[in-house]
Short mmCIF file of C-alpha atoms in Angstrom, two decimals:
data_model
loop_
_atom_site.label_atom_id
_atom_site.label_comp_id
_atom_site.label_asym_id
_atom_site.label_seq_id
_atom_site.Cartn_x
_atom_site.Cartn_y
_atom_site.Cartn_z
CA MET A 1 0.00 0.00 0.00
CA ARG A 2 1.38 3.37 -1.02
CA LEU A 3 1.52 6.01 1.74
CA ARG A 4 1.87 9.70 1.06
CA LEU A 5 4.74 11.66 2.54
CA ARG A 6 2.31 13.71 4.59
CA THR A 7 0.84 10.54 6.09
CA LYS A 8 4.27 9.13 6.91
CA PHE A 9 5.49 12.39 8.42
CA ALA A 10 2.29 12.87 10.42
CA ALA A 11 2.45 9.29 11.69
CA LEU A 12 6.08 9.77 12.75
CA VAL A 13 5.39 13.05 14.59
CA LEU A 14 2.22 11.72 16.23
CA GLY A 15 4.01 8.56 17.24
CA LEU A 16 6.79 10.55 18.88
CA ILE A 17 4.28 12.76 20.72
CA LEU A 18 2.29 9.78 21.97
CA LEU A 19 5.46 7.95 22.95
CA MET A 20 6.75 10.96 24.86
CA MET A 21 3.46 11.65 26.66
CA GLY A 22 2.94 7.97 27.40
CA SER A 23 6.46 7.71 28.82
CA VAL A 24 5.91 10.75 31.03
CA TRP A 25 2.56 9.38 32.23
CA TYR A 26 4.08 5.98 32.94
CA LEU A 27 7.03 7.44 34.86
CA ILE A 28 4.81 9.68 36.99
CA VAL A 29 2.29 6.92 37.75
CA SER A 30 5.12 4.51 38.56
CA GLU A 31 6.69 7.09 40.85
CA GLU A 32 3.39 7.62 42.65
CA SER A 33 2.93 3.88 43.12
CA GLU A 34 6.43 3.59 44.54
CA MET A 35 5.74 6.51 46.87
CA GLU A 36 2.53 4.83 48.09
CA GLU A 37 4.38 1.60 48.76
CA SER A 38 7.22 3.42 50.48
CA PHE A 39 4.76 5.38 52.65
CA SER A 40 2.97 2.20 53.67
CA ASN A 41 6.23 0.49 54.59
CA GLN A 42 7.35 3.51 56.57
CA GLN A 43 4.06 3.48 58.47
CA ARG A 44 4.49 -0.18 59.34
CA LEU A 45 8.01 0.43 60.63
CA THR A 46 6.87 3.43 62.68
CA MET A 47 3.97 1.53 64.23
CA ARG A 48 6.22 -1.41 65.01
CA ASP A 49 8.72 0.87 66.74
CA GLU A 50 5.89 2.46 68.74
CA LEU A 51 4.73 -0.97 69.95
CA HIS A 52 8.28 -1.85 71.00
CA LYS A 53 8.65 1.47 72.81
CA ARG A 54 5.34 0.91 74.60
CA ALA A 55 6.34 -2.57 75.76
CA GLY A 56 9.71 -1.16 76.81
CA GLY A 57 7.99 1.58 78.82
CA ILE A 58 5.95 -0.97 80.76
CA PHE A 59 9.12 -2.95 81.49
CA ALA A 60 10.82 0.26 82.63
CA PHE A 61 8.02 0.92 85.16
CA LEU A 62 8.19 -2.63 86.45
CA ALA A 63 11.98 -2.39 86.79
CA ALA A 64 11.52 0.88 88.76
CA ASN A 65 9.33 -1.04 91.24
CA SER A 66 11.64 -4.04 91.48
CA GLU A 67 12.32 -3.37 95.20
CA ALA A 68 8.62 -3.78 96.01
CA LEU A 69 8.56 -7.02 94.02
CA ALA A 70 11.69 -8.17 95.86
CA VAL A 71 10.01 -7.82 99.31
CA GLY A 72 6.66 -9.22 98.10
CA ASP A 73 4.80 -5.88 97.96
CA TYR A 74 2.68 -6.53 94.87
CA LEU A 75 -0.12 -4.06 95.46
CA THR A 76 1.54 -1.04 93.79
CA VAL A 77 2.51 -3.05 90.74
CA ASP A 78 -0.92 -4.75 90.65
CA ALA A 79 -2.68 -1.39 90.61
CA PHE A 80 -0.51 -0.25 87.67
CA VAL A 81 -1.07 -3.50 85.79
CA ARG A 82 -4.85 -3.43 86.30
CA ASP A 83 -4.96 0.21 85.20
CA ILE A 84 -2.94 -0.28 82.03
CA SER A 85 -4.82 -3.49 81.19
CA ARG A 86 -7.95 -1.44 80.70
CA GLU A 87 -6.49 -0.06 77.47
CA PRO A 88 -8.00 -1.94 74.50
CA ASP A 89 -4.71 -3.00 72.91
CA ILE A 90 -3.16 -4.40 76.16
CA LEU A 91 -4.20 -8.04 76.27
CA PHE A 92 -2.25 -9.11 79.34
CA VAL A 93 0.55 -8.08 81.73
CA GLN A 94 1.76 -10.95 83.92
CA ILE A 95 4.53 -10.99 86.51
CA VAL A 96 5.91 -14.36 87.49
CA ARG A 97 8.03 -15.13 90.53
CA ASN A 98 9.28 -18.52 91.55
CA GLY A 99 7.09 -20.12 88.88
CA ARG A 100 3.85 -18.50 90.11
CA GLN A 101 1.87 -15.60 88.71
CA VAL A 102 2.01 -12.92 91.41
CA VAL A 103 0.55 -10.05 89.37
CA PRO A 104 -2.31 -9.57 88.70
CA LEU A 105 -3.07 -10.65 92.27
CA PRO A 106 -5.51 -13.54 92.54
CA GLU A 107 -8.86 -12.69 94.14
CA ARG A 108 -8.33 -15.42 96.73
CA GLY A 109 -5.90 -18.11 97.64
CA GLU A 110 -2.31 -18.67 96.64
CA PRO A 111 -0.84 -17.28 93.37
CA PRO A 112 -1.46 -19.84 90.61
CA VAL A 113 1.30 -21.73 88.85
CA PHE A 114 2.25 -19.81 85.69
CA THR A 115 1.94 -21.45 82.35
CA PRO A 116 3.15 -19.37 79.37
CA PRO A 117 0.46 -18.69 76.77
CA PRO A 118 0.63 -20.91 73.67
CA GLY A 119 3.48 -19.98 71.37
CA ILE A 120 5.35 -17.99 74.07
CA ASP A 121 8.68 -19.23 75.33
CA PRO A 122 9.71 -18.73 78.97
CA ALA A 123 11.42 -15.41 79.66
CA GLY A 124 15.11 -15.43 79.00
CA ASP A 125 17.97 -13.45 80.46
CA SER A 126 17.21 -10.32 78.43
CA PHE A 127 14.32 -8.30 77.08
CA GLN A 128 12.96 -9.85 73.89
CA VAL A 129 10.04 -9.20 71.58
CA GLY A 130 8.19 -11.61 69.31
CA THR A 131 4.90 -12.12 67.54
CA VAL A 132 2.39 -14.92 68.04
CA ILE A 133 -0.97 -15.62 66.43
CA ALA A 134 -3.89 -16.17 68.77
CA GLU A 135 -6.52 -18.82 68.13
CA SER A 136 -8.78 -16.05 66.83
CA GLY A 137 -6.16 -15.24 64.19
CA GLU A 138 -5.18 -11.98 65.87
CA ASN A 139 -1.51 -10.94 65.74
CA ILE A 140 -0.10 -10.34 69.24
CA LEU A 141 3.20 -8.69 70.06
CA VAL A 142 4.66 -10.47 73.12
CA ALA A 143 7.46 -8.90 75.14
CA SER A 144 9.14 -10.98 77.86
CA GLY A 145 12.19 -10.67 80.05
CA PRO A 146 13.55 -10.50 83.58
CA ILE A 147 12.86 -7.76 86.15
CA ILE A 148 16.19 -6.92 87.75
CA ASP A 149 16.59 -5.14 91.10
CA LYS A 150 19.34 -2.73 90.08
CA THR A 151 20.18 -1.99 93.73
CA ILE A 152 21.31 -5.51 94.50
CA GLY A 153 21.60 -6.77 90.92
CA VAL A 154 19.23 -9.70 91.52
CA ARG A 155 16.52 -11.04 89.22
CA VAL A 156 13.36 -10.68 91.29
CA ALA A 157 10.71 -11.74 88.75
CA ASP A 158 9.84 -12.28 85.09
CA ALA A 159 7.32 -10.22 83.11
CA TYR A 160 5.14 -11.16 80.11
CA ILE A 161 3.32 -8.41 78.20
CA GLY A 162 0.86 -9.05 75.33
CA ILE A 163 -0.14 -6.15 73.07
CA SER A 164 -2.68 -6.55 70.23
CA LYS A 165 -1.51 -5.37 66.82
CA LYS A 166 -5.05 -5.03 65.52
CA PRO A 167 -5.57 -1.34 66.36
CA ILE A 168 -2.26 -0.51 64.79
CA GLU A 169 -2.99 -2.64 61.70
CA ASP A 170 -6.43 -1.02 61.38
CA ALA A 171 -4.84 2.43 61.58
CA ILE A 172 -2.26 1.46 58.93
CA SER A 173 -5.00 0.04 56.68
CA ASP A 174 -7.02 3.25 56.97
CA ALA A 175 -3.94 5.34 56.17
CA GLN A 176 -3.12 3.15 53.18
CA GLU A 177 -6.66 3.43 51.87
CA MET A 178 -6.44 7.20 52.17
CA VAL A 179 -3.10 7.24 50.33
CA ARG A 180 -4.53 5.00 47.59
CA ALA A 181 -7.49 7.30 47.17
CA VAL A 182 -5.19 10.31 46.87
CA GLY A 183 -2.94 8.43 44.41
CA LYS A 184 -5.92 7.29 42.34
CA ASN A 185 -7.20 10.82 42.12
CA ALA A 186 -3.73 12.04 41.13
CA ARG A 187 -3.48 9.36 38.44
CA HIS A 188 -6.86 10.32 37.05
CA ASN A 189 -5.77 13.95 36.90
CA MET A 190 -2.48 13.00 35.27
CA THR A 191 -4.24 10.79 32.71
CA PHE A 192 -6.66 13.57 31.84
CA THR A 193 -3.83 16.08 31.55
CA THR A 194 -1.83 13.68 29.35
CA ILE A 195 -4.79 13.13 27.03
CA VAL A 196 -5.45 16.86 26.71
CA LEU A 197 -1.78 17.64 26.01
CA SER A 198 -1.60 14.76 23.51
CA LEU A 199 -4.63 16.11 21.64
CA ILE A 200 -3.09 19.59 21.58
CA GLY A 201 0.17 18.07 20.34
CA ILE A 202 -1.66 16.12 17.62
CA VAL A 203 -3.39 19.26 16.36
CA CYS A 204 -0.11 21.20 16.36
CA ALA A 205 1.66 18.28 14.63
CA LEU A 206 -0.95 18.15 11.86
CA LEU A 207 -0.62 21.88 11.28
CA MET A 208 3.17 21.61 11.23
CA VAL A 209 3.06 18.65 8.83
CA HIS A 210 0.81 20.58 6.48
CA TYR A 211 3.15 23.57 6.55
CA VAL A 212 6.29 21.47 6.00
CA VAL A 213 4.91 19.07 3.39
CA ARG A 214 3.05 21.61 1.23
CA PRO A 215 6.14 22.86 -0.69
CA ILE A 216 7.32 19.26 -1.09
CA ARG A 217 3.96 18.35 -2.63
CA THR A 218 4.28 21.33 -4.98
CA LEU A 219 7.73 20.08 -5.96
CA ALA A 220 6.37 16.56 -6.50
CA ARG A 221 3.56 17.86 -8.75
CA GLY A 222 6.12 19.78 -10.78
CA ALA A 223 8.27 16.67 -11.10
CA ARG A 224 5.29 14.70 -12.42
CA ILE A 225 4.56 17.39 -15.02
CA ILE A 226 8.19 17.44 -16.16
CA GLY A 227 8.27 13.65 -16.13
CA GLU A 228 5.38 13.68 -18.63
CA GLY A 229 7.63 15.55 -21.04
CA ASN A 230 6.79 19.21 -20.38
CA LEU A 231 10.30 20.66 -20.01
CA ASP A 232 8.93 24.23 -20.09
CA HIS A 233 7.35 23.85 -16.67
CA GLN A 234 8.99 25.65 -13.73
CA VAL A 235 8.34 24.70 -10.11
CA SER A 236 7.11 27.60 -7.95
CA VAL A 237 8.30 27.21 -4.37
CA SER A 238 8.97 30.45 -2.47
CA THR A 239 10.32 29.08 0.82
CA ASN A 240 13.79 30.16 1.90
CA ASP A 241 14.91 26.74 3.10
CA GLU A 242 16.33 23.51 1.68
CA VAL A 243 13.11 22.80 -0.22
CA GLY A 244 13.31 26.22 -1.89
CA GLU A 245 16.93 25.54 -2.84
CA LEU A 246 15.90 22.14 -4.17
CA ALA A 247 13.18 23.77 -6.30
CA LYS A 248 15.71 26.21 -7.79
CA THR A 249 18.08 23.37 -8.54
CA PHE A 250 15.24 21.38 -10.03
CA ASN A 251 14.27 24.26 -12.33
CA GLU A 252 17.87 24.65 -13.45
CA MET A 253 18.08 20.92 -14.10
CA THR A 254 14.92 21.14 -16.22
CA ARG A 255 16.42 23.88 -18.35
CA ASN A 256 19.57 21.82 -18.83
CA LEU A 257 17.50 18.79 -19.76
CA LYS A 258 15.67 20.78 -22.39
CA ALA A 259 18.93 22.11 -23.83
CA ASP A 260 20.47 18.62 -23.95
CA GLN A 261 17.40 16.77 -25.19
CA VAL A 262 18.74 16.07 -28.66
CA GLU A 263 22.09 14.92 -27.31
CA LEU A 264 20.34 12.71 -24.78
CA VAL A 265 18.34 10.96 -27.48
CA GLU A 266 21.51 10.19 -29.40
CA LYS A 267 23.22 8.98 -26.28
CA LYS A 268 20.33 6.67 -25.44
CA LYS A 269 20.46 5.25 -28.94
CA PHE A 270 24.18 4.55 -28.55
CA GLU A 271 23.66 3.04 -25.09
CA GLN A 272 20.95 0.79 -26.46
CA GLU A 273 23.27 -0.47 -29.16
CA LEU A 274 26.00 -0.97 -26.58
CA LYS A 275 23.62 -2.81 -24.31
CA ILE A 276 22.71 -5.18 -27.12
CA ALA A 277 26.43 -5.81 -27.73
CA MET A 278 26.93 -6.50 -24.00
CA GLU A 279 24.04 -8.96 -23.93
CA ILE A 280 25.44 -10.74 -26.98
CA GLN A 281 28.86 -10.98 -25.36
CA LYS A 282 27.37 -12.32 -22.12
CA THR A 283 25.66 -15.12 -24.00
CA LEU A 284 28.99 -16.10 -25.55
CA LEU A 285 30.85 -16.49 -22.26
CA PRO A 286 30.32 -19.71 -20.26
CA LYS A 287 27.78 -19.49 -17.46
CA GLU A 288 29.14 -22.48 -15.59
CA LEU A 289 32.39 -24.32 -14.99
CA PRO A 290 33.21 -27.94 -15.85
CA ARG A 291 32.90 -30.58 -13.18
CA ALA A 292 35.33 -33.48 -13.08
CA PRO A 293 36.30 -35.61 -10.05
CA GLY A 294 39.73 -34.65 -8.74
CA TYR A 295 39.76 -31.21 -10.42
CA ASP A 296 38.68 -27.71 -9.48
CA PHE A 297 38.06 -24.99 -12.07
CA GLY A 298 38.01 -21.21 -11.77
CA ALA A 299 37.47 -18.35 -14.21
CA VAL A 300 37.05 -14.59 -14.05
CA PHE A 301 36.38 -11.93 -16.68
CA SER A 302 36.69 -8.16 -16.17
CA ALA A 303 36.13 -5.86 -19.13
CA ALA A 304 37.95 -2.52 -19.41
CA ARG A 305 34.91 -1.17 -21.26
CA GLU A 306 31.29 -2.12 -21.56
CA VAL A 307 32.20 -4.72 -24.20
CA SER A 308 35.48 -6.56 -24.49
CA GLY A 309 37.73 -8.37 -26.93
CA ASP A 310 38.78 -11.00 -24.38
CA TYR A 311 37.30 -14.47 -24.63
CA TYR A 312 37.48 -17.70 -22.65
CA ASP A 313 35.54 -20.91 -23.00
CA PHE A 314 35.24 -24.51 -21.84
CA LEU A 315 34.37 -27.29 -24.28
CA THR A 316 33.54 -30.95 -23.93
CA VAL A 317 35.45 -32.81 -26.64
CA GLN A 318 34.41 -36.40 -27.35
CA ALA A 319 36.75 -38.40 -29.57
CA ASN A 320 37.01 -42.18 -29.84
CA GLY A 321 34.75 -42.57 -26.84
CA HIS A 322 37.18 -40.53 -24.73
CA ALA A 323 36.00 -37.31 -23.04
CA ARG A 324 38.34 -34.33 -22.66
CA ILE A 325 37.83 -30.78 -21.45
CA GLY A 326 38.74 -28.07 -23.93
CA VAL A 327 40.08 -24.81 -22.46
CA VAL A 328 40.16 -21.64 -24.58
CA MET A 329 41.71 -18.24 -23.82
CA ALA A 330 41.84 -15.50 -26.49
CA ASP A 331 42.58 -11.79 -26.74
CA VAL A 332 41.43 -9.70 -29.70
CA SER A 333 43.45 -6.59 -30.47
CA GLY A 334 41.28 -3.53 -29.90
CA LYS A 335 38.41 -3.12 -27.48
CA GLY A 336 34.77 -2.11 -27.59
CA VAL A 337 32.23 -3.27 -30.16
CA PRO A 338 34.73 -4.20 -32.94
CA GLY A 339 36.74 -6.37 -30.56
CA ALA A 340 33.60 -8.04 -29.21
CA PHE A 341 32.38 -8.75 -32.75
CA MET A 342 35.69 -10.36 -33.71
CA MET A 343 35.61 -12.38 -30.50
CA ALA A 344 32.14 -13.75 -31.39
CA VAL A 345 33.32 -14.75 -34.88
CA THR A 346 36.45 -16.44 -33.47
CA ARG A 347 34.41 -18.35 -30.91
CA SER A 348 32.03 -19.74 -33.50
CA ILE A 349 34.82 -20.89 -35.79
CA LEU A 350 36.83 -22.50 -33.00
CA ARG A 351 33.84 -24.42 -31.60
CA ALA A 352 33.07 -25.75 -35.07
CA LYS A 353 36.66 -26.90 -35.67
CA ALA A 354 37.25 -28.34 -32.19
CA THR A 355 34.55 -30.98 -32.50
CA GLY A 356 36.07 -34.47 -32.47
CA SER A 357 39.71 -33.31 -32.70
CA VAL A 358 42.25 -34.28 -30.03
CA ASN A 359 45.16 -32.29 -31.53
CA PRO A 360 45.12 -28.62 -30.39
CA SER A 361 47.48 -27.47 -33.15
CA ASP A 362 45.18 -28.97 -35.85
CA VAL A 363 42.24 -27.07 -34.34
CA LEU A 364 44.13 -23.76 -34.40
CA ARG A 365 45.34 -24.33 -38.00
CA ALA A 366 41.76 -24.96 -39.11
CA THR A 367 40.53 -21.91 -37.21
CA ASP A 368 43.20 -19.68 -38.76
CA ALA A 369 42.31 -20.88 -42.26
CA VAL A 370 38.68 -19.79 -41.86
CA LEU A 371 39.26 -16.66 -39.75
CA ARG A 372 42.21 -15.09 -41.64
CA PRO A 373 40.20 -13.74 -44.63
CA ASP A 374 37.77 -11.93 -42.25
CA ILE A 375 40.36 -10.20 -40.04
CA LYS A 376 40.69 -6.53 -40.91
CA ARG A 377 44.09 -5.08 -41.55
CA GLY A 378 45.75 -4.08 -38.28
CA MET A 379 43.72 -6.52 -36.13
CA PHE A 380 44.89 -9.86 -34.78
CA VAL A 381 43.73 -12.53 -32.32
CA SER A 382 46.00 -14.37 -29.90
CA MET A 383 44.67 -17.67 -28.58
CA PHE A 384 45.51 -20.51 -26.21
CA TYR A 385 43.73 -23.83 -26.74
CA GLY A 386 44.30 -26.85 -24.53
CA LEU A 387 42.74 -30.26 -23.87
CA LEU A 388 42.66 -31.67 -20.34
CA ASP A 389 42.41 -35.45 -20.10
CA PRO A 390 41.01 -36.03 -16.57
CA SER A 391 41.74 -39.74 -16.74
CA THR A 392 45.50 -39.19 -17.19
CA ALA A 393 45.84 -35.75 -15.54
CA ARG A 394 47.66 -34.42 -18.61
CA ILE A 395 47.06 -31.25 -20.65
CA SER A 396 48.01 -30.97 -24.32
CA PHE A 397 47.90 -27.43 -25.67
CA SER A 398 48.86 -25.06 -28.48
CA ASN A 399 49.46 -21.33 -28.34
CA ALA A 400 48.70 -18.91 -31.18
CA GLY A 401 50.81 -15.98 -30.00
CA HIS A 402 49.17 -15.86 -26.57
CA ASN A 403 50.74 -15.45 -23.11
CA PRO A 404 52.80 -18.40 -21.82
CA SER A 405 50.95 -20.66 -19.39
CA LEU A 406 51.85 -20.76 -15.69
CA VAL A 407 51.99 -24.00 -13.71
CA TYR A 408 52.28 -24.00 -9.92
CA ARG A 409 53.97 -27.17 -8.65
CA ALA A 410 52.73 -28.10 -5.18
CA SER A 411 55.66 -30.41 -4.49
CA SER A 412 58.27 -27.64 -4.78
CA GLY A 413 56.26 -24.41 -4.49
CA ALA A 414 57.75 -23.28 -7.83
CA VAL A 415 55.81 -21.51 -10.57
CA ASP A 416 56.88 -22.55 -14.09
CA SER A 417 56.30 -20.46 -17.21
CA ILE A 418 55.43 -22.88 -20.07
CA ARG A 419 55.98 -21.48 -23.54
CA CYS A 420 54.76 -22.97 -26.80
CA LYS A 421 55.70 -21.78 -30.29
CA GLY A 422 53.05 -20.13 -32.43
CA MET A 423 51.85 -16.83 -33.86
CA ALA A 424 48.57 -14.94 -33.58
CA PHE A 425 45.74 -15.15 -36.10
CA GLY A 426 45.96 -12.30 -38.64
CA ILE A 427 49.74 -11.86 -38.44
CA GLY A 428 52.01 -13.05 -41.26
CA THR A 429 50.89 -15.61 -43.81
CA ALA A 430 48.99 -18.84 -43.52
CA ARG A 431 52.14 -20.76 -44.40
CA GLN A 432 54.07 -19.05 -41.58
CA PHE A 433 51.27 -19.80 -39.14
CA GLU A 434 51.19 -23.50 -40.04
CA SER A 435 54.97 -23.83 -39.81
CA LEU A 436 55.19 -22.23 -36.34
CA ILE A 437 52.20 -23.71 -34.51
CA SER A 438 53.07 -26.65 -32.25
CA THR A 439 51.65 -28.76 -29.41
CA ARG A 440 53.04 -29.37 -25.91
CA GLU A 441 51.88 -31.68 -23.15
CA ILE A 442 52.37 -31.52 -19.38
CA GLY A 443 51.07 -33.49 -16.41
CA LEU A 444 49.43 -32.27 -13.19
CA ASP A 445 50.11 -33.78 -9.78
CA PRO A 446 47.73 -33.31 -6.81
CA GLY A 447 47.86 -29.67 -5.68
CA ASP A 448 49.26 -28.41 -9.01
CA ILE A 449 47.56 -25.43 -10.67
CA PHE A 450 47.43 -24.69 -14.41
CA PHE A 451 46.81 -21.00 -15.17
CA GLN A 452 46.05 -19.05 -18.37
CA TYR A 453 45.35 -15.33 -18.66
CA THR A 454 45.27 -12.29 -20.92
CA ASP A 455 47.89 -9.54 -20.80
CA GLY A 456 45.60 -7.20 -18.88
CA VAL A 457 46.93 -8.89 -15.72
CA GLN A 458 50.68 -8.32 -15.97
CA HIS A 459 50.30 -5.03 -17.91
CA ALA A 460 48.06 -3.43 -15.27
CA MET A 461 49.65 -0.10 -14.29
CA ASN A 462 49.47 2.03 -11.17
CA ALA A 463 49.60 5.82 -10.83
CA ALA A 464 53.41 5.79 -10.77
CA GLY A 465 53.55 4.10 -14.19
CA GLU A 466 54.72 0.78 -12.71
CA ARG A 467 53.37 -2.44 -14.23
CA PHE A 468 52.02 -5.29 -12.13
CA GLY A 469 54.40 -7.75 -13.79
CA MET A 470 54.90 -11.49 -13.72
CA ASP A 471 56.80 -11.63 -10.44
CA ARG A 472 53.85 -10.32 -8.44
CA LEU A 473 51.54 -12.69 -10.32
CA MET A 474 53.69 -15.72 -9.48
CA ASP A 475 53.97 -14.66 -5.83
CA ILE A 476 50.18 -14.82 -5.53
CA PHE A 477 50.22 -18.53 -6.36
CA ARG A 478 52.92 -19.22 -3.78
CA VAL A 479 50.85 -17.47 -1.07
CA HIS A 480 47.32 -18.55 -2.00
CA ALA A 481 47.84 -21.96 -3.62
CA ASP A 482 45.75 -23.64 -0.91
CA LEU A 483 42.59 -21.79 -2.00
CA PRO A 484 40.02 -23.19 -4.47
CA ALA A 485 40.64 -22.33 -8.12
CA GLN A 486 37.80 -19.78 -8.28
CA SER A 487 39.07 -18.05 -5.15
CA ILE A 488 42.60 -17.89 -6.59
CA VAL A 489 41.56 -16.05 -9.77
CA GLY A 490 39.30 -13.83 -7.70
CA ARG A 491 42.18 -13.02 -5.35
CA ILE A 492 44.41 -12.14 -8.32
CA LEU A 493 41.74 -9.74 -9.64
CA GLU A 494 41.42 -8.20 -6.19
CA ILE A 495 45.18 -7.71 -5.76
CA VAL A 496 45.55 -6.23 -9.26
CA GLY A 497 42.74 -3.82 -8.47
CA ALA A 498 44.44 -2.77 -5.23
CA PHE A 499 47.74 -2.29 -7.14
CA THR A 500 46.21 0.01 -9.77
CA SER A 501 44.20 1.78 -7.04
CA ALA A 502 42.50 4.88 -8.45
CA GLU A 503 43.75 4.28 -11.98
CA ALA A 504 41.08 3.18 -14.44
CA GLN A 505 41.43 -0.36 -15.81
CA PHE A 506 43.32 0.00 -19.09
CA ASP A 507 42.93 -3.46 -20.56
CA ASP A 508 40.54 -6.39 -20.28
CA ILE A 509 41.44 -9.02 -17.67
CA THR A 510 40.50 -12.67 -18.16
CA MET A 511 41.84 -15.68 -16.25
CA VAL A 512 41.27 -19.43 -16.09
CA ALA A 513 42.70 -21.77 -13.44
CA ILE A 514 42.61 -25.58 -13.24
CA LYS A 515 43.64 -27.15 -9.94
CA ARG A 516 44.14 -30.85 -9.46
CA THR A 517 42.71 -31.53 -6.02
CA SER A 518 43.28 -35.29 -5.63
CA VAL A 519 44.61 -38.40 -7.32
CA SER A 520 41.07 -39.45 -8.23
CA VAL A 521 40.57 -39.63 -11.97
CA ILE A 522 37.50 -40.43 -14.01
CA PRO A 523 37.32 -43.38 -16.41
CA ALA A 524 38.37 -42.61 -19.94
CA LYS A 525 34.88 -43.20 -21.32
CA ALA A 526 33.04 -41.12 -18.70
CA GLY A 527 31.54 -37.80 -19.71
CA ILE A 528 32.50 -34.37 -18.49
CA GLN A 529 29.59 -32.66 -16.74
CA HIS A 530 28.59 -29.02 -16.63
CA GLY A 531 26.00 -28.05 -14.07
CA VAL A 532 24.79 -25.21 -11.89
CA ASN A 533 24.17 -27.69 -9.09
CA SER A 534 27.90 -28.25 -8.65
CA VAL A 535 29.93 -25.27 -9.79
CA GLY A 536 27.44 -23.26 -11.81
CA HIS A 537 27.65 -19.52 -12.29
CA PRO A 538 25.19 -18.51 -9.48
CA ASP A 539 26.76 -20.85 -6.92
CA ILE A 540 30.31 -19.63 -7.57
CA ALA A 541 29.45 -16.09 -6.59
CA LYS A 542 27.80 -17.33 -3.37
CA GLN A 543 30.53 -19.78 -2.38
CA THR A 544 33.65 -17.75 -3.16
CA GLY A 545 32.56 -14.14 -3.49
CA PHE A 546 34.17 -13.95 -6.97
CA PRO A 547 31.84 -14.17 -9.99
CA LEU A 548 32.76 -15.60 -13.38
CA SER A 549 32.66 -12.13 -14.90
CA ARG A 550 32.84 -8.52 -13.77
CA GLU A 551 31.92 -5.58 -16.00
#
């Protein structure tokens, strides 16, 4: 669903306003709730301290009358105990001496034997406070301890005091209810205030959005008119801000477009022709690499211009029931459309002549015979053509004036430059070509790498005028020989690019690498497979980060 800029902007502003107001409301309400909880806890602590102080005060009075208790004068203490017991929260005050309850005084007879109330331990050697729950469920604070005659330092009796917590708990509950009511009222007021401020903010945001977006809408309408082909239209935006500057720039751009309209049409025509040439060239390059047990293939193509004169290819050559992999590397003198056209012609001729032939030099002789009459004066084509026999791990190849092949030997770490006599198509006479062309054959051990390339690699030049050269190229194999073949050619392209730095690529760069990965070989009569599922063009880019071609 398409949303207008005004809708997006309004939604963003309104969202920020609501988020801000909601956050403020949440923080204030949370703070109030924490204050209520803190107030309630403080009340509980205060009430608890008051109960302890009250029990301590009673003990202090009893201790002040310890002399009377020591001589058996219980009347004064009994009067105090009976008086204080009338208070509703004092449940009992009992004084025990020699195991008998001497206060309150019994109405008749001897003082009864004292039995501590359920849940109350006998008085210890110091004043202590605890809480028990009565059978009725009421919480009772019980204070117990000895009454010491400070004059003689003798324990004259024990005291047990029971104080009900219910009045205190009721008072705390009432205070909490009052605090909750105040907090609820405050939250209601805060919610109402937040809603009112949010509504005011929404109205202000809508007005601001309208003011900000209006010139942008005017600019968008002008762009649509110009996009329909009316280059005489000028956008009228009078604001003195970035949108106004954009409108002025847009009007200037429109005038330039009108002035360059004819040139633009011609340029588009040329670009269309160039695009067609690029598409044709793409269809001529392989989209996938061969797949053969015990071998790993890699290739990369980087054009200096939109279309290139470089060419590489992989062929499956069946002869006498024996499958071989044909490897082609060619470089057409000149670049651009003429070079690409000559590359396409060369490819077609070579593919036709390579069918069924196991001798690379015969294939190149036949190709030269057909191609030579069509090569314009001043143009030439250098080409490498080799046949890999996976069953024997040997490559036979011929070279029509192309770069020497490189072979990395895993056993020694050396990089050999393998030359083969021959001259390029279009140079000299047919007789000279036939007399010079020859075939060589080499073997590959596990870990060895066979490499072919165009001269855009070693001739790459940096800003100081220094060429990349063969030494740097060979060093790359010594350092990165453990990588897969596709990663190796990709690494070479990356290092060459870093070497040339800001300098534009002068020449096309094309590379092919064949790495023998194991001693496994395929039977002589087995076919050579090509498939995206194994090493196809889309998978290579995902697995190694280096595509087959770069333009």
